[in-house]
Amino acid sequence: MKKERRSYQQWLEQIYFLTKKRRLRDLNIQLGKPTAEACTASYEPSDLDELKQLAISSNHGLEVYYEALDHFLRTKAEPFQAMLTTWMSGAKAYVRDSVIPFNDAINWCQNASDPDDRKTLAKELLALCRFLTQFSHATWEAILSTLIETFGFKSYLHYNEEKRNMSIRDEATVAQEFLEQTKDSYFDSISALTSKVAKLPLEESSRYDAIYLLGLRYLDHLFPSEFNMARVEKFFESIEIPLRDNRNLKIHELSSGRQSYCIPVEIPGEIHVIVGKISGWLDLESLFHELGHAFSFLYTDPNLPVEKKDFFHSAALPESYAFLFQTMCMSKPFLVEIMGIDPEKASIVSGIHRTKWTTLARRYAAKLLVEIRNFDNVDLLEGKQYYSEVMKRETGFSYQPDTYLFDLMPDFYTLDYFRGFVGAAIIEDFLNSNFGEKWFVNPEACKLIKKWWSKGNSHELSGFLEVELKKPFDIKCFVEQLTEVNLQKETLDRVL
């Protein structure tokens, strides 16, 4: 019997329902609750071809088509992902008397001040990654083979370029320029920090030493213990962004040091933020990052079409908002004005954080170079040595080739992170220029940011910058922000 053709509106409602269902499932997983039935895309490739033609002929964009295709790919990968998840949940590393679940290794490493413990963890994780790679590779193969053999894309890179309607290859030039322009100041600062904090020369340091450095736990003795969630709520209430009793926002404050998430089940009506208790700088950063996401969803105009508020085929703009709030809470003006920290200590904390920021930005710029090259090939595993070489060259830290697949991000989210770093810097520069360095307490600045948020996903990052700020996407001001800080051993000696 011939299938009844669906209208564009029927497709939209079906895919929107599936998106909300998957987000709710993700939320329940993160909260440790029983999950509902699998979120299965119950349509065929021919149906997706029909949807694509329907969207084109009715002058709609392709947001619904690519959202539907993403759900289809997840359905194809689900059996392999389930097997990987099962094996990962039982995988454990052993360091002295600690038994460390594979999925908790990064959190554990952020608190591991002993370099020998970090070295032992690296050996343990290497063995686990070598075993688990077969399952991770099978998951990726399910996605890649479906895209290439069923839908005719040349590669995963080609698919993401079509979905985003941009040349991702061109971003390699931007990333390479960024790496070149920040190289000298970065290696001066990170060498001093690694020697002082990680107790190792940079040339002998690994990715796991970098994780410890970026966790900032060695600075927690400077964190004001009285700055808790109540103080955070008070700050946001002062700028008319209420956290308490906001019926559309639920903050789940769980154990300290856990991974943080913002999950928008429905935008703007049901937003969840999962964070650990505030006990140090990393907890504060994580909270403000996720709140940056949450506010951009909460203040989205509910009358926008679903395609412009709930479907994200580039997350660069939402990440820009999140990074803006994350850097705000670690800036000297915020540390002094809102947290009441001594100006000299605030300068040191913000300076070390700026070095952390450079490290992260260079990491994602380097990963972007790797992924652009490797996702243009059919066999991902062929790129693991290239990954190790590029990451070592651009970050200074050694990366084991066999951990490669566990450092890959789907949907070219590495690109969104890198562009988000740059976007946040451009937005911050705009706010500083128009409202001063304490823009975060300026009512007019806050009104303007809410206006930006209200437009949801109407623009990708470059379009937003051009329309709202009259600025191009350019790394210039980000490079200037990062290279103005150069950590010296004498500075570190005063606080560490």
Tab-separated table of C-alpha atoms in Angstrom:
chain	number	residue	atom	x	y	z
A	1	MET	CA	0.000	0.000	0.000
A	2	LYS	CA	1.339	3.409	-0.933
A	3	LYS	CA	2.407	5.511	2.037
A	4	GLU	CA	0.569	8.754	2.641
A	5	ARG	CA	2.779	11.775	2.003
A	6	ARG	CA	3.338	13.924	5.055
A	7	SER	CA	3.130	17.689	4.989
A	8	TYR	CA	6.050	19.833	6.088
A	9	GLN	CA	4.136	20.722	9.274
A	10	GLN	CA	3.598	17.045	10.102
A	11	TRP	CA	7.319	16.397	9.661
A	12	LEU	CA	8.152	19.390	11.843
A	13	GLU	CA	5.899	18.180	14.656
A	14	GLN	CA	7.300	14.633	14.482
A	15	ILE	CA	10.949	15.721	14.559
A	16	TYR	CA	10.346	18.320	17.271
A	17	PHE	CA	8.689	15.642	19.423
A	18	LEU	CA	11.652	13.309	18.867
A	19	THR	CA	14.136	16.076	19.754
A	20	LYS	CA	12.355	16.812	23.040
A	21	LYS	CA	12.103	13.111	23.828
A	22	ARG	CA	15.836	12.597	23.285
A	23	ARG	CA	16.726	15.615	25.433
A	24	LEU	CA	14.505	14.342	28.244
A	25	ARG	CA	16.206	10.973	27.995
A	26	ASP	CA	19.630	12.660	28.207
A	27	LEU	CA	18.455	14.571	31.285
A	28	ASN	CA	17.279	11.413	33.035
A	29	ILE	CA	20.582	9.675	32.288
A	30	GLN	CA	22.552	12.556	33.805
A	31	LEU	CA	20.307	12.566	36.891
A	32	GLY	CA	20.625	8.793	37.300
A	33	LYS	CA	16.926	8.206	36.680
A	34	PRO	CA	15.399	5.311	34.742
A	35	THR	CA	15.176	6.210	31.070
A	36	ALA	CA	12.158	5.869	28.856
A	37	GLU	CA	12.100	3.732	25.750
A	38	ALA	CA	14.692	4.309	23.048
A	39	CYS	CA	14.316	7.437	20.904
A	40	THR	CA	14.056	5.677	17.559
A	41	ALA	CA	13.765	7.490	14.246
A	42	SER	CA	10.954	5.472	12.647
A	43	TYR	CA	11.432	6.554	9.055
A	44	GLU	CA	13.490	5.425	6.086
A	45	PRO	CA	16.100	7.141	3.863
A	46	SER	CA	13.460	7.548	1.140
A	47	ASP	CA	11.302	9.447	3.640
A	48	LEU	CA	14.184	11.791	4.328
A	49	ASP	CA	14.648	12.387	0.605
A	50	GLU	CA	10.968	13.291	0.452
A	51	LEU	CA	11.340	15.675	3.412
A	52	LYS	CA	14.321	17.383	1.791
A	53	GLN	CA	12.473	17.991	-1.445
A	54	LEU	CA	9.398	19.147	0.467
A	55	ALA	CA	11.435	21.682	2.440
A	56	ILE	CA	13.066	23.025	-0.716
A	57	SER	CA	9.858	23.241	-2.762
A	58	SER	CA	7.962	25.017	0.041
A	59	ASN	CA	10.777	27.564	0.603
A	60	HIS	CA	11.573	26.281	4.078
A	61	GLY	CA	15.140	25.934	5.241
A	62	LEU	CA	16.759	22.541	5.706
A	63	GLU	CA	16.917	22.687	9.515
A	64	VAL	CA	14.183	20.054	9.933
A	65	TYR	CA	15.786	17.778	7.337
A	66	TYR	CA	19.171	17.792	9.050
A	67	GLU	CA	17.588	17.415	12.488
A	68	ALA	CA	15.715	14.369	11.158
A	69	LEU	CA	18.889	12.998	9.570
A	70	ASP	CA	20.778	13.425	12.856
A	71	HIS	CA	18.122	11.388	14.643
A	72	PHE	CA	18.361	8.729	11.934
A	73	LEU	CA	22.145	8.508	12.349
A	74	ARG	CA	21.808	8.178	16.122
A	75	THR	CA	19.338	5.352	15.634
A	76	LYS	CA	21.799	3.527	13.368
A	77	ALA	CA	24.628	4.012	15.869
A	78	GLU	CA	22.561	3.180	18.954
A	79	PRO	CA	23.327	-0.583	19.182
A	80	PHE	CA	27.066	0.052	18.889
A	81	GLN	CA	26.942	3.008	21.275
A	82	ALA	CA	25.058	0.878	23.803
A	83	MET	CA	27.801	-1.756	23.675
A	84	LEU	CA	30.500	0.902	24.101
A	85	THR	CA	28.612	2.456	27.011
A	86	THR	CA	28.271	-0.932	28.701
A	87	TRP	CA	31.992	-1.683	28.456
A	88	MET	CA	32.938	1.843	29.509
A	89	SER	CA	30.694	1.685	32.568
A	90	GLY	CA	32.659	-1.313	33.832
A	91	ALA	CA	36.126	-0.037	32.892
A	92	LYS	CA	38.261	1.116	35.824
A	93	ALA	CA	41.740	2.486	36.379
A	94	TYR	CA	43.757	1.726	39.522
A	95	VAL	CA	46.069	4.323	41.070
A	96	ARG	CA	47.450	3.490	44.516
A	97	ASP	CA	44.322	2.858	46.620
A	98	SER	CA	41.972	4.651	44.217
A	99	VAL	CA	39.607	2.796	41.900
A	100	ILE	CA	38.676	5.255	39.145
A	101	PRO	CA	35.767	4.589	36.764
A	102	PHE	CA	36.752	5.324	33.172
A	103	ASN	CA	34.111	8.052	32.873
A	104	ASP	CA	35.377	9.786	36.043
A	105	ALA	CA	39.047	9.851	35.029
A	106	ILE	CA	39.096	13.542	34.072
A	107	ASN	CA	37.419	14.653	37.302
A	108	TRP	CA	39.859	12.531	39.312
A	109	CYS	CA	42.826	13.893	37.385
A	110	GLN	CA	41.797	17.489	38.090
A	111	ASN	CA	42.474	16.779	41.769
A	112	ALA	CA	45.612	14.630	41.317
A	113	SER	CA	48.462	16.849	42.547
A	114	ASP	CA	51.072	14.040	42.488
A	115	PRO	CA	52.744	13.759	39.041
A	116	ASP	CA	53.482	10.063	39.638
A	117	ASP	CA	49.775	9.396	40.165
A	118	ARG	CA	48.958	11.160	36.913
A	119	LYS	CA	51.593	9.080	35.130
A	120	THR	CA	50.088	5.875	36.520
A	121	LEU	CA	46.618	7.013	35.451
A	122	ALA	CA	47.912	7.636	31.911
A	123	LYS	CA	49.222	4.059	31.688
A	124	GLU	CA	45.988	2.622	33.036
A	125	LEU	CA	43.819	4.634	30.651
A	126	LEU	CA	46.017	3.747	27.695
A	127	ALA	CA	45.360	0.047	28.281
A	128	LEU	CA	41.623	0.668	28.640
A	129	CYS	CA	41.484	2.809	25.495
A	130	ARG	CA	43.262	0.146	23.468
A	131	PHE	CA	40.574	-2.341	24.451
A	132	LEU	CA	37.622	0.056	24.077
A	133	THR	CA	38.729	1.473	20.717
A	134	GLN	CA	37.079	-1.388	18.810
A	135	PHE	CA	33.680	-0.431	20.219
A	136	SER	CA	34.145	3.295	19.661
A	137	HIS	CA	35.338	2.646	16.110
A	138	ALA	CA	32.276	0.485	15.402
A	139	THR	CA	30.015	3.351	16.521
A	140	TRP	CA	31.747	5.808	14.210
A	141	GLU	CA	31.710	3.309	11.347
A	142	ALA	CA	27.924	2.945	11.659
A	143	ILE	CA	27.555	6.713	11.267
A	144	LEU	CA	30.107	7.139	8.491
A	145	SER	CA	28.937	4.190	6.393
A	146	THR	CA	25.325	5.386	6.599
A	147	LEU	CA	26.258	8.889	5.458
A	148	ILE	CA	28.481	7.706	2.610
A	149	GLU	CA	26.714	4.569	1.361
A	150	THR	CA	23.089	5.497	2.020
A	151	PHE	CA	22.979	9.267	1.618
A	152	GLY	CA	25.844	9.826	-0.820
A	153	PHE	CA	28.018	12.204	1.198
A	154	LYS	CA	31.712	12.062	0.320
A	155	SER	CA	32.824	12.142	3.967
A	156	TYR	CA	31.811	13.232	7.465
A	157	LEU	CA	33.454	16.568	6.697
A	158	HIS	CA	31.308	16.963	3.577
A	159	TYR	CA	28.149	16.141	5.559
A	160	ASN	CA	28.881	18.754	8.213
A	161	GLU	CA	29.748	21.395	5.628
A	162	GLU	CA	26.407	20.801	3.918
A	163	LYS	CA	24.516	20.837	7.219
A	164	ARG	CA	26.133	24.086	8.363
A	165	ASN	CA	26.164	25.644	4.886
A	166	MET	CA	29.773	26.709	5.337
A	167	SER	CA	33.266	25.655	4.309
A	168	ILE	CA	34.794	24.006	7.349
A	169	ARG	CA	38.022	23.571	5.401
A	170	ASP	CA	38.456	27.359	5.385
A	171	GLU	CA	38.413	27.305	9.193
A	172	ALA	CA	41.715	25.407	9.139
A	173	THR	CA	43.405	28.584	7.915
A	174	VAL	CA	41.864	30.595	10.767
A	175	ALA	CA	42.905	27.987	13.332
A	176	GLN	CA	46.444	27.850	11.958
A	177	GLU	CA	46.749	31.654	12.092
A	178	PHE	CA	45.539	31.641	15.694
A	179	LEU	CA	48.061	28.992	16.679
A	180	GLU	CA	50.891	30.917	15.044
A	181	GLN	CA	49.963	34.281	16.578
A	182	THR	CA	49.629	32.948	20.148
A	183	LYS	CA	52.553	30.499	20.059
A	184	ASP	CA	55.313	32.524	21.726
A	185	SER	CA	53.318	33.999	24.616
A	186	TYR	CA	51.579	30.663	25.202
A	187	PHE	CA	54.709	28.562	25.490
A	188	ASP	CA	56.352	31.110	27.809
A	189	SER	CA	53.377	31.084	30.187
A	190	ILE	CA	52.502	27.391	30.056
A	191	SER	CA	56.131	26.382	30.608
A	192	ALA	CA	56.284	28.474	33.784
A	193	LEU	CA	52.927	27.143	35.019
A	194	THR	CA	53.749	23.511	34.255
A	195	SER	CA	57.090	23.678	36.026
A	196	LYS	CA	55.628	25.342	39.119
A	197	VAL	CA	52.302	23.499	39.442
A	198	ALA	CA	52.657	20.159	37.671
A	199	LYS	CA	56.222	19.798	38.981
A	200	LEU	CA	57.432	18.744	35.534
A	201	PRO	CA	59.116	20.421	32.576
A	202	LEU	CA	56.674	20.945	29.714
A	203	GLU	CA	58.537	18.570	27.385
A	204	GLU	CA	57.926	15.716	29.861
A	205	SER	CA	54.271	16.581	30.540
A	206	SER	CA	51.227	14.747	29.218
A	207	ARG	CA	47.630	15.565	28.514
A	208	TYR	CA	46.828	14.416	32.053
A	209	ASP	CA	49.195	16.989	33.532
A	210	ALA	CA	47.360	19.584	31.447
A	211	ILE	CA	44.032	18.387	32.874
A	212	TYR	CA	45.372	18.940	36.393
A	213	LEU	CA	46.625	22.410	35.472
A	214	LEU	CA	43.314	23.433	33.937
A	215	GLY	CA	41.364	22.203	36.969
A	216	LEU	CA	42.792	25.113	39.019
A	217	ARG	CA	42.398	23.191	42.281
A	218	TYR	CA	45.837	24.483	43.343
A	219	LEU	CA	44.261	27.975	43.482
A	220	ASP	CA	41.280	27.006	45.629
A	221	HIS	CA	42.975	28.363	48.768
A	222	LEU	CA	42.238	31.804	47.252
A	223	PHE	CA	38.555	31.033	46.680
A	224	PRO	CA	36.222	32.810	49.157
A	225	SER	CA	34.363	30.021	50.946
A	226	GLU	CA	31.361	32.262	51.570
A	227	PHE	CA	30.718	32.640	47.827
A	228	ASN	CA	28.026	29.985	47.423
A	229	MET	CA	24.909	29.469	45.316
A	230	ALA	CA	23.003	32.018	47.394
A	231	ARG	CA	25.584	34.666	46.466
A	232	VAL	CA	25.338	33.677	42.806
A	233	GLU	CA	21.547	34.023	42.966
A	234	LYS	CA	21.916	37.448	44.602
A	235	PHE	CA	24.235	38.649	41.849
A	236	PHE	CA	21.919	37.603	39.048
A	237	GLU	CA	18.879	39.035	40.840
A	238	SER	CA	20.716	42.381	40.986
A	239	ILE	CA	20.829	42.419	37.182
A	240	GLU	CA	17.226	41.210	36.889
A	241	ILE	CA	17.958	37.619	35.900
A	242	PRO	CA	16.220	35.610	38.627
A	243	LEU	CA	17.423	32.077	39.374
A	244	ARG	CA	15.304	31.267	42.402
A	245	ASP	CA	11.641	30.408	41.793
A	246	ASN	CA	12.054	30.582	38.023
A	247	ARG	CA	9.481	28.066	36.830
A	248	ASN	CA	11.270	27.523	33.499
A	249	LEU	CA	14.709	26.901	35.008
A	250	LYS	CA	15.686	24.008	37.254
A	251	ILE	CA	19.192	23.929	38.767
A	252	HIS	CA	20.274	20.498	40.000
A	253	GLU	CA	23.136	21.096	42.437
A	254	LEU	CA	24.811	17.713	42.911
A	255	SER	CA	28.187	16.568	44.246
A	256	SER	CA	31.206	18.855	43.843
A	257	GLY	CA	33.553	18.234	40.924
A	258	ARG	CA	31.058	16.440	38.684
A	259	GLN	CA	30.610	17.183	34.976
A	260	SER	CA	28.204	20.065	34.369
A	261	TYR	CA	25.493	20.208	31.730
A	262	CYS	CA	22.721	22.449	30.439
A	263	ILE	CA	19.888	20.470	28.898
A	264	PRO	CA	17.056	22.436	27.258
A	265	VAL	CA	14.168	19.989	27.099
A	266	GLU	CA	11.974	22.670	25.552
A	267	ILE	CA	13.081	26.204	24.641
A	268	PRO	CA	12.277	28.465	26.437
A	269	GLY	CA	9.886	26.540	28.679
A	270	GLU	CA	11.987	23.850	30.394
A	271	ILE	CA	15.711	24.343	30.935
A	272	HIS	CA	17.809	22.198	33.286
A	273	VAL	CA	21.294	22.969	34.618
A	274	ILE	CA	23.240	20.174	36.314
A	275	VAL	CA	26.240	21.334	38.350
A	276	GLY	CA	28.344	20.422	41.348
A	277	LYS	CA	28.364	22.353	44.599
A	278	ILE	CA	30.533	25.455	44.502
A	279	SER	CA	33.751	24.663	46.361
A	280	GLY	CA	36.363	26.250	44.111
A	281	TRP	CA	37.180	28.008	40.867
A	282	LEU	CA	36.373	25.120	38.554
A	283	ASP	CA	32.896	24.745	40.080
A	284	LEU	CA	32.290	28.485	39.648
A	285	GLU	CA	33.445	28.410	36.028
A	286	SER	CA	31.304	25.394	35.207
A	287	LEU	CA	28.227	26.973	36.775
A	288	PHE	CA	28.606	30.261	34.917
A	289	HIS	CA	29.294	28.463	31.628
A	290	GLU	CA	26.097	26.432	31.888
A	291	LEU	CA	24.117	29.469	33.039
A	292	GLY	CA	25.334	31.292	29.938
A	293	HIS	CA	23.700	28.531	27.912
A	294	ALA	CA	20.589	28.441	30.090
A	295	PHE	CA	19.897	32.186	29.936
A	296	SER	CA	20.239	32.261	26.157
A	297	PHE	CA	17.536	29.564	26.023
A	298	LEU	CA	15.328	31.080	28.750
A	299	TYR	CA	15.128	34.472	27.087
A	300	THR	CA	14.519	33.133	23.586
A	301	ASP	CA	11.314	34.523	22.114
A	302	PRO	CA	8.740	31.700	22.445
A	303	ASN	CA	7.049	32.922	19.265
A	304	LEU	CA	10.039	32.099	17.093
A	305	PRO	CA	9.611	29.152	14.721
A	306	VAL	CA	10.808	25.840	16.137
A	307	GLU	CA	13.603	25.803	13.536
A	308	LYS	CA	14.992	29.072	14.974
A	309	LYS	CA	14.830	28.179	18.649
A	310	ASP	CA	15.100	24.400	19.107
A	311	PHE	CA	17.264	23.106	16.262
A	312	PHE	CA	21.000	23.858	16.399
A	313	HIS	CA	23.186	22.828	13.497
A	314	SER	CA	25.906	25.166	14.717
A	315	ALA	CA	26.424	25.741	18.433
A	316	ALA	CA	29.061	28.481	18.006
A	317	LEU	CA	26.738	31.298	19.118
A	318	PRO	CA	25.377	29.470	22.219
A	319	GLU	CA	28.968	28.563	23.138
A	320	SER	CA	29.953	32.224	22.731
A	321	TYR	CA	27.352	33.197	25.346
A	322	ALA	CA	28.534	30.397	27.654
A	323	PHE	CA	32.219	31.354	27.288
A	324	LEU	CA	31.331	35.028	27.800
A	325	PHE	CA	29.855	34.258	31.219
A	326	GLN	CA	32.658	31.848	32.073
A	327	THR	CA	35.381	34.428	31.413
A	328	MET	CA	33.305	37.127	33.103
A	329	CYS	CA	33.287	35.310	36.447
A	330	MET	CA	37.081	34.846	36.288
A	331	SER	CA	37.890	38.419	35.248
A	332	LYS	CA	39.603	40.797	37.664
A	333	PRO	CA	36.662	43.279	37.728
A	334	PHE	CA	34.231	40.498	38.693
A	335	LEU	CA	36.593	38.960	41.261
A	336	VAL	CA	37.059	42.323	42.972
A	337	GLU	CA	33.617	43.892	42.524
A	338	ILE	CA	31.344	40.881	43.067
A	339	MET	CA	33.472	38.378	45.008
A	340	GLY	CA	35.392	40.879	47.139
A	341	ILE	CA	38.869	39.487	46.419
A	342	ASP	CA	42.021	41.515	47.040
A	343	PRO	CA	43.008	43.238	43.741
A	344	GLU	CA	46.534	41.784	43.695
A	345	LYS	CA	45.282	38.240	44.240
A	346	ALA	CA	42.513	38.838	41.713
A	347	SER	CA	45.141	39.829	39.124
A	348	ILE	CA	47.028	36.589	39.702
A	349	VAL	CA	43.912	34.391	39.564
A	350	SER	CA	42.650	36.072	36.388
A	351	GLY	CA	46.143	35.899	34.852
A	352	ILE	CA	46.442	32.162	35.469
A	353	HIS	CA	42.936	31.708	34.133
A	354	ARG	CA	43.890	33.587	30.982
A	355	THR	CA	46.747	31.110	30.496
A	356	LYS	CA	44.219	28.304	30.980
A	357	TRP	CA	42.025	29.972	28.358
A	358	THR	CA	44.884	30.115	25.872
A	359	THR	CA	45.638	26.444	26.538
A	360	LEU	CA	42.044	25.440	25.884
A	361	ALA	CA	41.718	27.589	22.769
A	362	ARG	CA	44.947	26.195	21.318
A	363	ARG	CA	43.812	22.663	22.155
A	364	TYR	CA	40.590	23.107	20.188
A	365	ALA	CA	42.327	24.905	17.323
A	366	ALA	CA	44.752	21.978	17.068
A	367	LYS	CA	41.933	19.412	17.333
A	368	LEU	CA	40.126	21.247	14.556
A	369	LEU	CA	43.136	20.860	12.253
A	370	VAL	CA	43.218	17.155	13.089
A	371	GLU	CA	39.497	16.584	12.562
A	372	ILE	CA	39.315	18.500	9.289
A	373	ARG	CA	42.030	16.246	7.897
A	374	ASN	CA	40.929	12.989	9.465
A	375	PHE	CA	37.181	13.351	8.890
A	376	ASP	CA	37.906	13.785	5.201
A	377	ASN	CA	39.241	10.200	5.157
A	378	VAL	CA	37.228	6.992	5.190
A	379	ASP	CA	39.139	5.211	7.985
A	380	LEU	CA	39.342	7.307	11.137
A	381	LEU	CA	41.958	5.082	12.765
A	382	GLU	CA	44.514	6.082	10.152
A	383	GLY	CA	44.604	9.537	11.741
A	384	LYS	CA	45.652	8.645	15.270
A	385	GLN	CA	49.375	9.271	14.779
A	386	TYR	CA	48.676	12.606	13.100
A	387	TYR	CA	46.493	13.506	16.107
A	388	SER	CA	49.308	12.733	18.525
A	389	GLU	CA	51.873	14.737	16.545
A	390	VAL	CA	49.726	17.858	16.052
A	391	MET	CA	48.520	17.980	19.661
A	392	LYS	CA	52.076	17.691	20.981
A	393	ARG	CA	53.360	20.350	18.612
A	394	GLU	CA	50.629	22.893	19.338
A	395	THR	CA	49.987	22.350	23.069
A	396	GLY	CA	53.382	21.104	24.280
A	397	PHE	CA	51.705	18.165	26.062
A	398	SER	CA	52.006	14.571	24.842
A	399	TYR	CA	48.857	12.837	23.612
A	400	GLN	CA	48.825	9.049	23.240
A	401	PRO	CA	47.732	7.936	19.733
A	402	ASP	CA	45.527	5.152	21.110
A	403	THR	CA	43.379	7.640	23.057
A	404	TYR	CA	42.471	9.409	19.824
A	405	LEU	CA	38.910	8.154	19.318
A	406	PHE	CA	37.998	9.160	22.866
A	407	ASP	CA	39.001	12.756	22.139
A	408	LEU	CA	36.782	13.071	19.053
A	409	MET	CA	33.595	15.134	19.209
A	410	PRO	CA	30.587	14.443	16.974
A	411	ASP	CA	29.024	17.094	14.702
A	412	PHE	CA	32.314	19.002	14.489
A	413	TYR	CA	31.602	20.455	17.931
A	414	THR	CA	35.330	21.184	18.139
A	415	LEU	CA	34.674	23.865	15.516
A	416	ASP	CA	31.848	25.311	17.632
A	417	TYR	CA	34.130	25.486	20.652
A	418	PHE	CA	36.910	27.233	18.737
A	419	ARG	CA	34.537	29.702	17.110
A	420	GLY	CA	32.811	30.145	20.477
A	421	PHE	CA	36.097	31.199	22.099
A	422	VAL	CA	36.615	33.802	19.387
A	423	GLY	CA	32.976	34.926	19.442
A	424	ALA	CA	32.989	35.434	23.214
A	425	ALA	CA	36.115	37.605	22.937
A	426	ILE	CA	34.492	39.798	20.254
A	427	ILE	CA	31.305	40.183	22.326
A	428	GLU	CA	33.333	40.974	25.473
A	429	ASP	CA	35.355	43.574	23.578
A	430	PHE	CA	32.118	45.167	22.318
A	431	LEU	CA	30.643	45.293	25.840
A	432	ASN	CA	33.849	46.683	27.358
A	433	SER	CA	34.018	49.392	24.682
A	434	ASN	CA	30.378	50.442	25.076
A	435	PHE	CA	29.703	49.897	28.786
A	436	GLY	CA	33.094	49.631	30.498
A	437	GLU	CA	34.886	46.665	32.078
A	438	LYS	CA	32.099	46.334	34.674
A	439	TRP	CA	29.481	45.857	31.967
A	440	PHE	CA	28.043	42.910	33.908
A	441	VAL	CA	26.453	45.312	36.435
A	442	ASN	CA	25.310	47.856	33.826
A	443	PRO	CA	21.502	47.640	33.358
A	444	GLU	CA	21.702	48.786	29.735
A	445	ALA	CA	24.289	46.132	28.882
A	446	CYS	CA	22.118	43.450	30.468
A	447	LYS	CA	19.064	44.633	28.510
A	448	LEU	CA	21.058	44.456	25.294
A	449	ILE	CA	22.248	40.907	26.034
A	450	LYS	CA	18.653	39.819	26.732
A	451	LYS	CA	17.664	41.308	23.381
A	452	TRP	CA	20.354	39.189	21.700
A	453	TRP	CA	19.156	36.094	23.525
A	454	SER	CA	15.562	36.706	22.426
A	455	LYS	CA	16.535	36.039	18.804
A	456	GLY	CA	17.416	32.435	19.537
A	457	ASN	CA	19.107	30.615	16.701
A	458	SER	CA	18.053	33.099	14.009
A	459	HIS	CA	21.691	33.750	13.131
A	460	GLU	CA	24.834	31.662	13.108
A	461	LEU	CA	27.722	33.337	14.962
A	462	SER	CA	29.129	35.239	11.963
A	463	GLY	CA	25.686	36.547	11.030
A	464	PHE	CA	25.014	37.596	14.625
A	465	LEU	CA	28.279	39.541	14.825
A	466	GLU	CA	27.595	41.313	11.536
A	467	VAL	CA	23.943	42.177	12.286
A	468	GLU	CA	24.063	42.967	16.013
A	469	LEU	CA	27.621	44.186	16.602
A	470	LYS	CA	28.560	45.361	13.096
A	471	LYS	CA	31.761	43.347	13.466
A	472	PRO	CA	33.289	40.555	11.395
A	473	PHE	CA	34.345	37.181	12.766
A	474	ASP	CA	38.044	37.837	13.322
A	475	ILE	CA	40.628	36.451	15.756
A	476	LYS	CA	42.382	39.816	16.268
A	477	CYS	CA	40.859	40.923	19.584
A	478	PHE	CA	40.956	37.376	20.989
A	479	VAL	CA	44.677	37.129	20.245
A	480	GLU	CA	45.215	40.545	21.858
A	481	GLN	CA	43.339	39.486	25.007
A	482	LEU	CA	45.388	36.310	25.346
A	483	THR	CA	48.837	37.666	24.536
A	484	GLU	CA	48.638	40.573	26.985
A	485	VAL	CA	49.204	38.066	29.815
A	486	ASN	CA	52.623	36.484	30.293
A	487	LEU	CA	53.006	34.495	33.488
A	488	GLN	CA	56.337	34.777	35.242
A	489	LYS	CA	57.810	32.401	37.834
A	490	GLU	CA	58.043	35.243	40.352
A	491	THR	CA	54.293	35.880	40.044
A	492	LEU	CA	53.477	32.213	40.623
A	493	ASP	CA	55.799	32.039	43.625
A	494	ARG	CA	53.669	34.665	45.417
A	495	VAL	CA	50.545	32.470	45.518
A	496	LEU	CA	51.664	28.861	45.017
